[in-house]
Coordinates of C-alpha atoms in Angstrom, one line a residue:
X25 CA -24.0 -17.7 -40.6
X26 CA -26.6 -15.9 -38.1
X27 CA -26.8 -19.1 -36.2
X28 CA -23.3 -19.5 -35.8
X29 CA -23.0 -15.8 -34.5
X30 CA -25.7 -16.3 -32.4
X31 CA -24.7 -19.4 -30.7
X32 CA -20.9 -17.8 -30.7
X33 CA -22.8 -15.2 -28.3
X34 CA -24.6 -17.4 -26.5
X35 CA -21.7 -19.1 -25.5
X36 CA -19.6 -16.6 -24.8
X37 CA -22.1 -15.0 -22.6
X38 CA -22.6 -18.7 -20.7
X39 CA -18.7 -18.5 -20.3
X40 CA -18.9 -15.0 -18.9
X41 CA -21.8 -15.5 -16.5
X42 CA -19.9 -19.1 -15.1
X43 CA -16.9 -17.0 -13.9
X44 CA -17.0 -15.6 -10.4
X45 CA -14.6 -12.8 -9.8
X46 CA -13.4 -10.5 -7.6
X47 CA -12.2 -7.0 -8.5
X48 CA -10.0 -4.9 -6.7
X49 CA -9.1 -1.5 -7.5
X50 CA -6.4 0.4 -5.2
X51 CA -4.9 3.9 -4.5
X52 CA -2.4 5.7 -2.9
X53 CA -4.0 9.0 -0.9
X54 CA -4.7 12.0 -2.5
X55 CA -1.8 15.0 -2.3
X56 CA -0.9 15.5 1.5
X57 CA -0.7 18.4 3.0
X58 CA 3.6 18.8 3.2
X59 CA 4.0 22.0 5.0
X60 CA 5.4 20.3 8.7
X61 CA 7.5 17.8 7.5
X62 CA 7.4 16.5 11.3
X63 CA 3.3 15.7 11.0
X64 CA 3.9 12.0 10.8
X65 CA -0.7 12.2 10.5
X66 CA -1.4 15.0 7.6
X67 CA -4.3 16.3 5.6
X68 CA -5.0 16.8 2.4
X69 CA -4.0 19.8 0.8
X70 CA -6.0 21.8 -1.8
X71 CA -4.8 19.9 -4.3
X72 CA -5.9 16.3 -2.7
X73 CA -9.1 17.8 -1.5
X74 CA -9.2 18.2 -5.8
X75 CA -8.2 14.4 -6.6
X76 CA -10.0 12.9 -3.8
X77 CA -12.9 14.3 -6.1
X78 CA -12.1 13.2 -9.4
X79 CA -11.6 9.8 -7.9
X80 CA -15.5 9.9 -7.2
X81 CA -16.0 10.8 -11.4
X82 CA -12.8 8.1 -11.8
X83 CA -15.1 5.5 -10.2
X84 CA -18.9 6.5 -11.0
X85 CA -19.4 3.4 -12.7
X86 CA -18.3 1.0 -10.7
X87 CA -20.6 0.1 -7.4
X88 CA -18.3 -0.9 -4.6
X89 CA -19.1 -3.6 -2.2
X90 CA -16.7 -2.5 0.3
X91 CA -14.1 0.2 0.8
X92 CA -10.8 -0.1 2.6
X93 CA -8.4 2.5 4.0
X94 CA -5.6 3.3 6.7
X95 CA -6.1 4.8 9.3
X96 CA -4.9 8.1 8.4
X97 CA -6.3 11.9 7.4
X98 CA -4.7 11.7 4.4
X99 CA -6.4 8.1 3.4
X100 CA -9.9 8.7 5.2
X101 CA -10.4 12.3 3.4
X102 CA -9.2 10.4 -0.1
X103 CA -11.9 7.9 0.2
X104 CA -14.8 10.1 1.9
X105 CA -16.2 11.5 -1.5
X106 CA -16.6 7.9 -2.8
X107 CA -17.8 6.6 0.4
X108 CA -20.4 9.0 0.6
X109 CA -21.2 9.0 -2.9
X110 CA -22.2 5.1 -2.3
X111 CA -23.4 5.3 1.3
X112 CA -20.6 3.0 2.1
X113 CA -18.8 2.8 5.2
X114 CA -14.7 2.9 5.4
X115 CA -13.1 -0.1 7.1
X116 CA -10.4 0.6 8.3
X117 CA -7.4 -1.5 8.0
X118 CA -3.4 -1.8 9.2
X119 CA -0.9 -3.0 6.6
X120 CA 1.2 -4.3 9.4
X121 CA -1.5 -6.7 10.9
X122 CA -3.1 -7.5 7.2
X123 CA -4.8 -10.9 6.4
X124 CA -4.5 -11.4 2.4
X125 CA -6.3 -14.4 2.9
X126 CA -8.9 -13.6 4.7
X127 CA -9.4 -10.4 3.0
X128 CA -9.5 -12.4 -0.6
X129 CA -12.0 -14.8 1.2
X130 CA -14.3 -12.3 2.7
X131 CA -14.4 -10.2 -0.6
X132 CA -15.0 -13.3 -2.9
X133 CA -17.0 -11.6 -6.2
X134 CA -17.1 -8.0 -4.6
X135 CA -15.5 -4.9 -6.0
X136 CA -13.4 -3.4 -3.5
X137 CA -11.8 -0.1 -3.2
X138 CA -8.0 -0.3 -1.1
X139 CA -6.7 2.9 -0.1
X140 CA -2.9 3.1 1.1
X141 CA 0.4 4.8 0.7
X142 CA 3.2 4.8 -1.8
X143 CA 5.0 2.5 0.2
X144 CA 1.5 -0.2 1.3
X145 CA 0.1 -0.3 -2.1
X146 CA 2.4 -1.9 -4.4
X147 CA 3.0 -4.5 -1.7
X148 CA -0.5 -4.9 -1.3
X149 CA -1.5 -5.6 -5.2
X150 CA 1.7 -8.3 -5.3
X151 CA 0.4 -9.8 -2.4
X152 CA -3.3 -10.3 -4.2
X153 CA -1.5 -11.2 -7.8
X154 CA 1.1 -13.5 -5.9
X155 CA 4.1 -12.0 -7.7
X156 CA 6.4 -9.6 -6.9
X157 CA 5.7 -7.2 -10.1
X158 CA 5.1 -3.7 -8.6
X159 CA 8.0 -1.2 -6.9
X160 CA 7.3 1.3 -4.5
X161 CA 5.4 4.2 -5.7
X162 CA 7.5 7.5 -5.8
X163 CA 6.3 10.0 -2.6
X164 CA 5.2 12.4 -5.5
X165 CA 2.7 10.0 -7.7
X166 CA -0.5 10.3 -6.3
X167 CA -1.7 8.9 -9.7
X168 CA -1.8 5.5 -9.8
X169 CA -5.0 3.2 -10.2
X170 CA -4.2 -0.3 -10.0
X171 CA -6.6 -2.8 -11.1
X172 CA -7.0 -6.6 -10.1
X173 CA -9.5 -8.8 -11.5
X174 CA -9.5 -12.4 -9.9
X175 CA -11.9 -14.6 -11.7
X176 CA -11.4 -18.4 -10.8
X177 CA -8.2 -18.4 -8.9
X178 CA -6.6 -16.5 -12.1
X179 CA -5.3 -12.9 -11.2
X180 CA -4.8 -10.2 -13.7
X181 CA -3.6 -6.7 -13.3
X182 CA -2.9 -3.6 -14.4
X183 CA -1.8 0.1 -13.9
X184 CA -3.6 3.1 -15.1
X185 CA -2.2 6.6 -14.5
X186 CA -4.8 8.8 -13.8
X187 CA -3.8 12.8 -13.9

């Protein structure tokens, strides 16, 4: 029976170990600042300055290869804590002008870190999944944490909420 376990491990670790995957984890900024509802380019507001931290404790396991982000206040000052954290720098990106292709490509077996808005991010996870599964996030929810794991051309997802 010990054998048979320990060969059952053995494989499964050789199966493990064979898979190269990408993972992507992506966020909507932190809480923006909302007082002028003209200021099209906002910072955080206490209360993002807050989450932009916890994402730092959300994520202190998980060593980024790269981290992506608009080229906004509110997106920058999201990522910054976790940026720093990892002595990583920020690429900046445009949703408009974005490669999927190239951007699965050039983060082949990295973990990546997206940072967008409520109405970039949802497109931006079906575009890596290649399904249309996610709606717009509501202009309120600075909470969601989606998570895509690609490992040999086979995507999976999901969504945490994370308060």
């Amino acid at each position: 029976m010990k054998k048979t376990l320990l060969l059952f491990f053995i494989f499964l670790t050789i199966d493990i170990s064979s898979q190269e995957c990408s993972e992507f984890f992506l966020i909507r900024h932190a809480e923006k600042d909302r007082t002028d509802l003209k200021n099209k380019n906002p910072h955080l507001n206490d209360l993002g300055k807050l989450r932009a931290l916890k994402w730092v404790e959300v994520f202190k396991n998980i060593e980024f290869d790269k981290i992506y982000s608009t080229n906004y206040y509110r997106t920058i000052e999201t990522v910054t804590p976790v940026s720093k954290k990892l002595d990583l720098e920020i690429s900046i990106y445009s949703p408009s002008k974005f490669n999927y292709k190239n951007f699965l490509s050039e983060n082949y077996t990295n973990k990546v870190l997206v940072v967008g808005h409520s109405n970039t991010i949802p497109n931006f996870v079906n575009r890596l999944i290649n399904d249309d599964f996610y709606d717009q996030i509501n202009d309120l929810n600075n909470s969601n944490l989606y998570i895509v794991t690609i490992c040999n051309g086979v995507a999976k997802h999901n969504l945490l909420y994370i308060e």
